[in-house]
XYZ file of C-alpha atoms in Angstrom:
720
model
C 52.453 47.464 158.612
C 55.578 48.504 160.436
C 55.414 51.965 158.934
C 51.778 52.349 159.937
C 52.558 51.127 163.443
C 55.327 53.731 163.746
C 52.929 56.422 162.583
C 50.339 55.481 165.181
C 52.910 55.176 167.986
C 55.579 57.732 167.166
C 58.754 58.214 169.112
C 58.914 60.590 172.043
C 60.645 63.359 170.055
C 57.442 65.376 170.376
C 56.175 63.868 173.599
C 54.463 60.626 174.453
C 51.080 59.810 172.904
C 48.004 60.446 175.028
C 47.172 57.530 177.333
C 43.797 55.904 177.802
C 41.706 57.387 180.615
C 38.554 55.415 181.489
C 37.023 58.464 183.183
C 37.379 60.731 180.147
C 34.037 61.307 178.414
C 34.625 64.583 176.593
C 35.108 68.139 177.930
C 35.875 67.808 181.636
C 33.226 69.323 183.889
C 35.094 68.972 187.170
C 37.751 71.616 186.522
C 39.291 74.552 188.348
C 40.332 78.105 187.550
C 43.482 78.416 185.442
C 46.155 81.123 185.155
C 44.740 83.049 188.104
C 47.580 85.595 188.129
C 46.892 86.573 184.538
C 43.167 86.648 185.289
C 43.735 89.119 188.138
C 46.051 91.197 185.947
C 43.493 91.293 183.130
C 40.702 92.326 185.497
C 42.921 95.079 186.940
C 43.659 96.337 183.423
C 39.941 96.320 182.597
C 39.152 98.236 185.795
C 41.961 100.670 184.984
C 40.589 100.992 181.456
C 37.191 101.881 182.883
C 38.823 104.416 185.241
C 40.686 106.004 182.312
C 37.442 106.217 180.360
C 35.629 107.862 183.285
C 38.501 110.331 183.833
C 38.593 111.172 180.131
C 34.827 111.725 180.204
C 35.169 114.086 183.176
C 38.051 116.135 181.751
C 37.417 115.888 178.017
C 35.061 117.844 175.813
C 34.584 116.327 172.340
C 32.709 119.413 171.214
C 36.136 120.860 170.399
C 36.344 118.376 167.524
C 32.720 117.724 166.650
C 31.577 121.337 166.244
C 33.214 124.352 164.558
C 33.907 127.379 166.748
C 33.649 131.075 165.915
C 36.217 133.759 166.713
C 34.899 134.230 170.232
C 35.032 130.552 171.082
C 31.324 129.784 170.863
C 30.312 126.549 169.168
C 28.180 126.549 166.029
C 25.195 124.226 166.045
C 24.643 124.035 169.804
C 23.298 126.474 172.362
C 23.280 129.479 172.033
C 23.920 128.991 168.281
C 21.743 125.923 167.753
C 20.113 127.596 164.727
C 23.482 128.536 163.226
C 25.333 125.275 162.463
C 27.827 126.600 159.894
C 31.019 128.606 160.374
C 31.589 131.509 157.944
C 35.023 133.099 157.309
C 35.040 136.859 156.642
C 38.206 137.072 154.540
C 38.858 133.672 153.031
C 42.015 135.003 151.335
C 43.735 135.259 154.732
C 43.069 131.572 155.205
C 44.155 130.725 151.687
C 47.655 132.175 152.049
C 48.236 129.937 155.054
C 47.513 126.223 155.302
C 44.075 125.067 154.292
C 41.062 125.976 156.389
C 39.963 122.507 157.248
C 43.338 121.391 158.549
C 43.595 124.496 160.751
C 40.124 124.180 162.143
C 40.352 120.510 162.921
C 43.613 121.046 164.748
C 42.006 123.788 166.816
C 43.959 126.715 165.355
C 41.768 129.470 163.950
C 42.144 131.012 160.539
C 43.422 134.641 161.007
C 40.120 136.321 160.146
C 36.827 136.928 161.899
C 34.544 133.898 161.926
C 30.846 133.831 162.769
C 28.179 131.144 163.055
C 25.563 131.432 160.317
C 22.320 129.664 159.534
C 23.293 128.898 155.947
C 26.391 129.444 153.845
C 26.259 132.201 151.194
C 25.832 130.898 147.677
C 26.499 134.033 145.578
C 29.242 136.584 144.899
C 29.318 139.802 146.922
C 31.823 142.639 147.292
C 31.850 146.291 148.327
C 32.493 148.615 145.399
C 34.093 152.048 145.969
C 30.638 153.686 145.751
C 29.235 151.417 148.490
C 31.494 153.065 151.076
C 29.298 156.177 150.880
C 26.023 154.304 151.425
C 24.069 153.552 154.598
C 25.520 150.361 156.200
C 22.099 148.750 156.533
C 21.690 148.996 152.750
C 25.117 147.540 151.997
C 25.770 144.603 154.356
C 23.995 141.295 154.920
C 23.076 141.412 158.613
C 22.970 137.595 158.909
C 26.711 137.443 158.110
C 27.847 140.174 160.508
C 29.120 139.745 164.047
C 26.030 138.752 166.125
C 26.644 141.446 168.773
C 26.697 144.165 166.119
C 23.357 145.806 165.148
C 23.355 147.380 161.709
C 20.081 149.244 162.285
C 21.313 151.258 165.289
C 25.014 151.727 164.554
C 26.612 155.136 164.003
C 29.665 153.617 162.292
C 30.395 154.179 158.656
C 30.912 151.426 156.127
C 34.690 151.990 156.253
C 34.759 151.743 160.053
C 32.709 148.558 159.980
C 35.137 147.008 157.508
C 38.190 148.156 159.476
C 36.802 146.611 162.675
C 35.821 143.372 160.902
C 32.229 143.642 162.012
C 30.864 142.609 158.594
C 32.549 140.967 155.576
C 33.479 143.253 152.694
C 33.337 140.369 150.194
C 32.467 136.717 149.915
C 32.230 134.029 147.249
C 29.804 131.106 146.800
C 30.433 128.511 149.499
C 29.156 125.106 150.489
C 29.073 123.571 153.998
C 31.788 120.963 154.578
C 31.913 119.505 158.105
C 30.055 122.591 159.313
C 32.427 125.076 157.644
C 31.566 127.349 154.727
C 34.288 126.621 152.193
C 34.581 128.050 148.658
C 32.654 126.280 145.932
C 35.366 125.268 143.464
C 33.022 125.116 140.489
C 31.853 128.723 141.040
C 35.407 130.121 141.135
C 35.751 129.604 137.398
C 33.573 132.673 136.724
C 34.241 135.597 139.119
C 32.386 138.890 138.462
C 34.527 141.523 136.757
C 33.856 144.186 139.403
C 35.922 142.144 141.911
C 39.052 143.613 140.298
C 38.098 147.083 141.593
C 37.235 146.033 145.165
C 39.591 147.609 147.741
C 41.463 144.901 149.625
C 41.301 142.309 146.831
C 43.948 141.530 144.197
C 43.592 143.629 141.080
C 43.568 140.504 138.924
C 40.467 138.347 138.972
C 42.536 135.302 138.078
C 44.850 135.999 140.992
C 41.866 136.127 143.359
C 40.524 132.848 141.992
C 43.895 131.094 142.092
C 44.662 132.291 145.615
C 41.429 130.899 146.966
C 41.658 127.733 144.905
C 45.297 126.997 145.766
C 44.794 127.773 149.432
C 41.998 125.256 149.682
C 43.488 122.623 147.394
C 43.210 119.914 150.026
C 39.478 120.419 150.446
C 38.472 121.201 146.863
C 38.218 117.470 146.206
C 35.820 117.286 149.120
C 33.312 119.479 147.307
C 32.562 116.918 144.623
C 32.945 114.152 147.214
C 30.150 115.751 149.224
C 27.824 115.767 146.227
C 28.706 112.149 145.521
C 28.062 111.336 149.172
C 24.592 112.854 149.026
C 23.766 110.889 145.888
C 25.057 107.679 147.449
C 22.906 108.367 150.508
C 19.900 108.782 148.228
C 20.711 105.461 146.554
C 20.890 103.722 149.931
C 17.613 105.315 151.008
C 15.809 103.931 147.942
C 17.505 100.530 147.701
C 18.085 99.455 151.316
C 15.225 96.876 151.365
C 16.760 95.099 148.373
C 20.229 95.312 149.913
C 18.846 93.476 152.947
C 17.302 90.889 150.617
C 20.721 90.367 149.013
C 22.377 89.902 152.423
C 19.634 87.463 153.431
C 20.311 85.462 150.273
C 24.032 85.452 151.147
C 23.208 84.114 154.615
C 20.993 81.348 153.210
C 23.571 80.375 150.568
C 26.340 80.240 153.215
C 24.208 78.083 155.491
C 23.158 75.807 152.634
C 26.776 75.424 151.504
C 27.918 74.360 154.977
C 25.101 71.857 155.365
C 25.640 70.406 151.880
C 29.322 69.802 152.618
C 28.112 66.791 154.578
C 27.158 65.168 151.267
C 29.279 66.828 148.576
C 32.562 67.619 150.354
C 34.335 64.668 148.729
C 33.073 65.500 145.258
C 33.991 69.189 145.642
C 37.493 68.444 146.927
C 38.318 66.048 144.092
C 36.764 68.379 141.513
C 38.905 71.238 142.807
C 42.041 69.067 142.850
C 41.371 67.852 139.302
C 40.679 71.444 138.279
C 44.042 72.580 139.666
C 45.806 69.714 137.885
C 43.892 70.493 134.688
C 44.859 74.161 134.889
C 48.491 73.121 135.323
C 48.264 70.770 132.355
C 46.850 73.556 130.215
C 49.658 75.844 131.394
C 52.235 73.245 130.332
C 50.625 72.875 126.896
C 50.369 76.649 126.402
C 53.997 77.230 127.390
C 55.123 74.498 124.977
C 52.987 76.039 122.221
C 54.516 79.483 122.817
C 57.973 77.865 122.969
C 57.460 76.347 119.505
C 56.170 79.654 118.080
C 59.274 81.637 119.092
C 61.949 79.270 117.840
C 63.540 82.053 115.837
C 63.767 84.495 118.782
C 66.453 84.162 121.444
C 67.137 86.118 124.604
C 70.600 86.956 123.292
C 68.887 88.966 120.543
C 66.933 91.031 123.111
C 69.533 91.707 125.773
C 68.610 93.775 128.830
C 65.519 95.942 128.521
C 62.894 97.480 130.812
C 60.114 96.435 128.436
C 59.101 93.109 129.990
C 56.669 92.484 127.148
C 59.695 91.836 124.959
C 60.778 88.882 127.109
C 57.450 87.150 126.354
C 58.521 86.940 122.713
C 61.666 84.875 123.257
C 62.025 81.111 123.486
C 63.932 80.937 126.774
C 61.181 82.714 128.734
C 58.541 80.145 127.810
C 61.014 77.319 128.430
C 61.532 78.636 131.987
C 57.759 78.871 132.508
C 57.362 75.353 131.123
C 59.934 73.917 133.545
C 58.493 75.745 136.579
C 54.876 74.741 135.874
C 55.927 71.155 135.119
C 57.773 70.883 138.438
C 54.821 72.315 140.372
C 52.414 70.029 138.494
C 54.587 67.010 139.299
C 54.776 67.927 142.995
C 50.996 68.328 143.228
C 50.384 65.054 141.369
C 52.798 63.091 143.576
C 51.305 64.679 146.688
C 47.804 63.620 145.651
C 48.980 60.062 144.873
C 50.953 59.427 148.055
C 48.730 61.407 150.456
C 45.374 60.275 149.101
C 44.523 58.506 152.375
C 45.134 61.685 154.368
C 43.040 63.634 151.853
C 40.228 61.131 152.453
C 40.614 61.686 156.217
C 40.403 65.450 155.695
C 37.238 65.010 153.602
C 35.670 62.776 156.256
C 36.466 65.320 158.992
C 34.931 68.093 156.880
C 31.785 66.011 156.422
C 31.720 65.263 160.128
C 32.008 68.998 160.864
C 28.977 69.683 158.714
C 27.111 66.992 160.634
C 28.181 68.524 163.963
C 26.933 71.968 162.950
C 23.598 70.489 161.897
C 23.188 69.201 165.486
C 23.988 72.591 167.064
C 22.775 75.318 164.705
C 23.061 77.904 167.502
C 26.845 77.821 166.950
C 26.293 79.693 163.690
C 24.827 82.597 165.666
C 27.785 82.928 168.026
C 29.781 85.179 165.643
C 27.109 87.808 166.411
C 28.206 87.717 170.065
C 31.838 88.188 169.064
C 30.825 90.988 166.701
C 28.946 92.819 169.478
C 31.908 92.464 171.858
C 34.308 93.788 169.229
C 31.920 96.643 168.433
C 31.814 97.599 172.121
C 35.627 97.514 172.296
C 36.013 99.700 169.215
C 33.354 102.184 170.360
C 34.865 102.454 173.861
C 38.379 102.887 172.469
C 37.256 105.579 170.012
C 35.254 107.502 172.620
C 38.084 107.320 175.166
C 40.656 108.470 172.608
C 38.413 111.382 171.600
C 37.812 112.519 175.175
C 41.515 112.176 176.041
C 42.475 114.264 173.013
C 40.187 117.083 174.173
C 40.892 116.869 177.910
C 42.703 120.222 178.224
C 40.897 123.501 178.848
C 40.903 125.793 175.796
C 43.311 128.755 175.867
C 42.216 132.056 174.274
C 44.460 134.978 173.323
C 43.746 138.518 172.185
C 44.588 138.712 168.488
C 44.657 141.901 166.432
C 43.796 140.973 162.858
C 45.363 144.227 161.601
C 48.358 144.480 163.910
C 50.015 147.615 162.475
C 50.094 149.836 165.584
C 52.664 149.485 168.360
C 49.981 148.968 170.997
C 48.543 146.093 168.987
C 51.893 144.388 168.514
C 52.501 144.366 172.272
C 49.297 142.451 173.001
C 48.887 140.467 169.811
C 48.803 136.789 170.726
C 50.115 137.322 174.283
C 47.217 138.657 176.356
C 44.785 136.091 177.769
C 41.043 136.558 177.408
C 37.691 134.889 178.000
C 35.311 134.827 175.010
C 32.235 135.160 177.224
C 33.410 138.442 178.771
C 35.653 139.812 176.022
C 34.952 143.316 174.716
C 36.961 145.026 171.924
C 36.382 148.375 173.650
C 38.867 147.325 176.340
C 41.621 147.801 173.739
C 41.067 151.322 172.365
C 44.488 151.491 170.742
C 43.743 148.581 168.425
C 41.146 147.998 165.792
C 39.573 144.658 164.904
C 40.744 142.712 167.948
C 39.229 139.354 168.778
C 39.456 136.712 171.475
C 40.638 133.679 169.505
C 41.169 130.078 170.551
C 44.871 129.127 170.359
C 45.317 125.612 171.794
C 44.397 123.296 174.642
C 46.005 123.634 178.046
C 48.724 121.014 178.471
C 50.005 122.084 181.886
C 47.687 120.061 184.135
C 48.713 116.692 185.586
C 46.017 114.865 183.657
C 46.896 116.684 180.439
C 50.617 115.908 180.803
C 49.719 112.235 181.205
C 47.363 112.215 178.221
C 49.909 110.702 175.840
C 50.599 107.820 178.253
C 46.876 107.301 178.765
C 46.424 107.152 174.994
C 49.086 104.426 174.849
C 47.341 102.551 177.662
C 44.068 102.995 175.793
C 45.544 101.396 172.671
C 47.196 98.487 174.548
C 44.059 97.729 176.581
C 41.980 97.908 173.407
C 44.148 95.320 171.633
C 44.110 93.051 174.691
C 40.310 93.231 174.998
C 39.816 92.586 171.273
C 42.095 89.543 171.328
C 40.353 88.299 174.479
C 36.924 88.572 172.823
C 38.174 86.529 169.856
C 39.771 83.966 172.189
C 36.533 83.661 174.164
C 34.649 82.846 170.967
C 37.178 80.225 169.903
C 37.201 78.507 173.297
C 33.391 78.548 173.476
C 32.962 76.938 170.068
C 35.752 74.440 170.750
C 33.986 73.295 173.924
C 30.706 72.855 172.040
C 32.181 70.870 169.138
C 34.364 68.748 171.413
C 31.252 67.717 173.340
C 29.831 66.523 170.007
C 32.865 64.428 169.089
C 33.177 62.735 172.476
C 29.499 61.772 172.536
C 29.619 58.021 171.865
C 25.998 57.703 170.744
C 25.095 60.698 168.617
C 22.933 62.674 169.040
C 21.621 61.129 172.295
C 24.825 61.765 174.262
C 25.308 65.345 173.026
C 24.738 67.629 176.046
C 21.887 70.113 176.050
C 22.834 73.653 174.974
C 26.498 72.817 174.222
C 27.348 76.354 173.056
C 26.023 77.911 176.266
C 27.897 75.270 178.266
C 31.151 76.067 176.483
C 30.610 79.779 177.028
C 29.933 79.415 180.753
C 32.942 77.121 181.303
C 35.202 79.565 179.490
C 34.035 82.533 181.556
C 33.934 80.706 184.875
C 37.246 78.860 184.748
C 39.470 80.105 181.939
C 39.417 83.907 181.801
C 43.050 83.873 182.944
C 44.175 81.409 180.275
C 42.333 83.240 177.512
C 43.788 86.546 178.742
C 47.266 84.976 178.819
C 47.082 83.925 175.176
C 45.553 87.267 174.201
C 48.355 89.115 176.047
C 51.090 87.266 174.140
C 49.421 88.127 170.862
C 48.906 91.746 171.964
C 52.600 92.200 172.785
C 53.596 90.973 169.329
C 51.042 93.281 167.700
C 52.420 96.218 169.700
C 55.931 95.449 168.464
C 54.614 95.355 164.878
C 52.886 98.714 165.368
C 56.103 100.230 166.744
C 58.076 98.903 163.775
C 55.520 100.346 161.344
C 55.707 103.687 163.166
C 59.509 103.743 163.002
C 59.406 102.820 159.315
C 56.906 105.607 158.610
C 58.857 108.258 160.517
C 62.255 107.360 159.083
C 61.237 106.353 155.559
C 62.966 109.358 154.003
C 66.199 109.110 155.990
C 66.955 105.386 155.953
C 70.010 103.921 154.297
C 69.560 100.622 152.401
C 71.026 98.519 155.229
C 68.740 99.989 157.894
C 65.737 99.611 155.621
C 66.650 95.981 154.916
C 66.981 95.225 158.647
C 63.672 96.943 159.407
C 61.927 95.047 156.607
C 63.331 91.748 157.919
C 62.096 92.559 161.431
C 58.632 93.388 160.122
C 58.541 90.149 158.157
C 59.741 88.070 161.137
C 57.170 89.510 163.536
C 54.430 89.087 160.932
C 55.316 85.384 160.731
C 55.522 85.187 164.526
C 52.055 86.716 164.853
C 50.643 84.131 162.426
C 52.281 81.309 164.375
C 51.038 82.595 167.732
C 47.493 82.852 166.356
C 47.745 79.245 165.169
C 49.190 78.074 168.499
C 46.630 80.021 170.553
C 43.748 78.611 168.526
C 44.793 75.021 169.234
C 45.650 75.827 172.839
C 42.117 77.141 173.381
C 40.758 73.859 171.990
C 42.786 71.874 174.515
C 41.710 74.258 177.283
C 38.063 73.746 176.345
C 38.491 69.949 176.465
C 40.799 69.325 179.418
C 40.591 72.539 181.443
C 44.349 72.918 181.935
C 46.297 76.185 181.966
C 47.459 77.946 178.820
C 51.098 76.829 178.766
C 50.302 73.150 179.318
C 47.487 73.267 176.765
C 49.662 75.023 174.179
C 52.458 72.489 174.714
C 50.114 69.493 174.459
C 48.425 70.883 171.345
C 51.742 71.634 169.656
C 53.180 68.206 170.467
C 50.029 66.466 169.277
C 50.093 68.374 165.984
C 53.812 67.756 165.457
C 53.264 64.018 165.970
C 50.798 64.231 163.062
C 52.329 67.062 161.045
C 51.517 65.624 157.596
C 47.864 65.190 158.498
C 47.851 68.766 159.809
C 49.206 70.204 156.562
C 46.833 68.197 154.368
C 43.746 69.031 156.438
C 44.686 72.703 156.636
C 45.159 73.051 152.873
C 42.070 71.040 151.961
C 39.945 73.082 154.377
C 41.396 76.360 153.106
C 40.656 75.287 149.533
C 37.054 74.404 150.338
C 36.330 77.521 152.379
C 37.951 79.736 149.746
C 35.749 78.156 147.124
C 32.740 78.618 149.413
C 33.456 82.316 149.931
C 34.023 82.709 146.204
C 30.708 80.996 145.536
C 28.754 83.127 148.017
C 30.324 86.497 147.213
C 30.530 85.883 143.473
C 27.051 84.415 143.149
C 25.277 87.042 145.230
C 27.406 89.810 143.665
C 26.497 88.742 140.122
C 22.832 88.435 141.086
C 22.839 91.924 142.622
C 24.589 93.302 139.522
C 21.866 92.001 137.222
C 19.158 93.310 139.567
C 20.483 96.796 140.357
C 21.608 97.390 136.767
C 18.069 96.679 135.553
C 18.901 93.490 133.646
C 16.533 91.529 135.904
C 13.050 92.966 136.483
C 10.825 91.241 139.022
C 7.092 91.164 138.244
C 5.165 93.676 140.337
C 8.389 95.287 141.605
C 8.145 99.069 142.014
C 11.904 99.521 142.326
C 13.450 101.174 139.256
C 17.188 100.792 138.726
C 17.147 103.973 136.611
C 16.385 105.948 139.791
C 19.839 105.112 141.166
C 22.641 107.638 140.720
C 25.343 104.980 141.112
C 23.953 101.471 140.774
C 27.362 100.008 141.642
C 27.160 101.278 145.237
C 24.400 98.841 146.320
C 26.279 96.100 144.453
C 29.506 96.800 146.372
C 27.547 96.959 149.644
C 25.881 93.600 148.981
C 29.182 91.982 147.916
C 31.074 93.293 150.968
C 28.243 92.343 153.314
C 28.101 88.889 151.709
C 31.810 88.441 152.377
C 31.391 89.366 156.055
C 28.448 86.990 156.406
C 30.290 84.148 154.666
C 33.389 84.814 156.787
C 31.300 84.659 159.979
C 29.672 81.344 159.020
C 32.868 79.792 157.716
C 34.895 80.846 160.764
C 32.565 78.682 162.862
C 33.016 75.841 160.399
C 36.803 76.221 160.427
C 36.805 76.117 164.230
C 34.673 72.988 164.090
C 37.102 71.257 161.707
C 40.122 72.152 163.866
C 38.406 70.976 167.050
C 37.240 67.671 165.592
C 40.708 67.137 164.130
C 42.441 67.463 167.501
C 39.799 65.223 169.057
C 40.351 62.705 166.249
C 44.111 62.642 166.881
C 43.532 62.215 170.615
C 41.045 59.452 169.873
C 43.628 57.571 167.805
C 46.204 57.795 170.585
C 43.880 57.048 173.512
C 41.832 54.208 172.099
C 42.350 51.055 170.056
C 38.812 49.945 169.170
C 38.594 47.247 171.850
C 35.603 46.798 174.106
C 37.417 48.653 176.892
C 38.776 51.420 174.643
C 36.364 51.972 171.749
C 36.894 54.701 169.160
C 34.654 57.783 169.254
C 35.276 58.673 165.604
C 32.630 58.238 162.927
C 32.259 55.021 160.964
C 33.477 56.746 157.794
C 36.770 57.677 159.480
C 37.194 54.160 160.846
C 36.551 52.748 157.387
C 39.240 54.948 155.837
C 41.749 53.862 158.497
C 40.663 50.199 158.309
C 39.651 50.287 161.955
C 36.535 49.199 163.792
C 35.084 48.970 167.250
C 34.826 45.508 168.735
C 32.289 46.636 171.286
C 28.883 44.976 171.077
C 27.210 48.263 171.901
C 24.787 49.474 169.310
C 25.990 52.761 168.018
C 23.640 55.230 166.421
C 24.752 57.992 164.064
C 22.627 60.403 162.095
């Protein structure tokens, strides 16, 4: 009895227990705004974030990234080239000897050859033979692949002059469109026509031509087959999407059913899982002993040191070590279950009570959709702002002579400015095949010089907003579930629309406190990002000591982030109940948990075990069901869907399994928040009340029974 009394009234090492307050009836309605300074700061950051987004929208032009651009700076796929969405490279060999085409284009630097917008990419081999140079140009060239301003039917130029001025390509190979760019088809390069070896301007060896193109585009060759796979996957989604939705609907129903059934089967499931873990450990002990007996004649001294770890599994000492380790772990688990069985029963009762609470406010299960929408808005705004900031500078064009062999060409090559709209090659009579080519974006303006700092601000504000959206959801749900616990007669005393009430209280009074907690977490995440960046940039130049220190720092801040998330979560629960500021709420929550640390550990592990099993049940069950359906092993009567029509039947299966995990995670996150909220309320209830008529307990009868407590009040108490 003395030990139990000490547990219920612990010393003041972690603060004094909560005192009885006759006016307390659940989440306080008469509350004021908290952490106003942080609220003002957060609103200023949001307004600044909006201003940055507007400025980026005014100065940026994402067309630089979204659309390919020809040699004169015009975009392919939009006016005036809306019917020509693909970019064609005249001499792909000039691109191949440099870095790959895609990397150059996406970075804004043009491949050193004429590029034109075309309606469709060429799909065959073509090259000018020596005899073609004596033919009429209109009979030799493909007009759709020539420079748009050049008219083959009216020109007086010869074939040689046209080639020298890069007005039409003198050869091309089969290509396919990749991100709007006509890139060589890797499969077609295996068989190049023999006459290519006699084409002026090409290597004399056909193999050399093939290897040059192939090696120059090595980074995008894999994209060719990936594109075909992507098209097939798209076809699979187009034919199977109704059944994918059916699978996700089943996952939602199974998740909901699992949470509701926990009210009745939580105890059975917990003990079955505990017995299963103990049984698995017992089997491990038996198996290790069996292996130990089988290898009596083999000793580790006979093996010595070797890199073949399979050898160590054939010696007696290895299985003896495994036997000792598993036996110790098994003993610890068994003793924990024996001595903490009462706390396990409390955890089970709280889990059952959480299921009951959710059944009284089913709208709480829909709140993750609100958080998802807020996070989606944050991600979309961050991505759009980053894109517009990256393209905020005006494009710079230079005159480039593709065949810079004359002195006049060398003096202007890459130095003279030009405008693609007004550029004319005739203005440079001393040079042949000159073009106005995009070089880079202007970085001289004030806004452009500040772009890097605005990108940093964009990232910091994004993290803060994301953490705030998550905090808002946690505080909202905590307010709703706390109103359930502190309702003496359930469900009569449960307020109407508790989720909406929790949401409005959080927004009206506690934006500052939620922003404060989100800011602390954001700062730690920024430090982790900086450490990862430093590790990435210096990975090749670090000595062992520096790498060890950096690894320790990364580990420490990872642990700190986990702790802050745990502390914030409980602080938001206290904020939702009592309406105090973040620091006071975090302190009170931490002290309350430390006064009941064993109960905290047991409840946390039992809940994690149950929710893990629930996710495994939902994802595994729905995944197996989708496997049998999409692989054709299950055929529904009257179903017109044929699994044989799928190119990759595993793609819908992966989609259903991943979607099932997200759905289960959304449902179970609400349940986990409910358990944590009811647990803190339960601990407060134990400290505030004693079961007398003046101070009755608010906990359920099952919890009172486990603790051998009861209410002496004559009030009739109803529980569903």
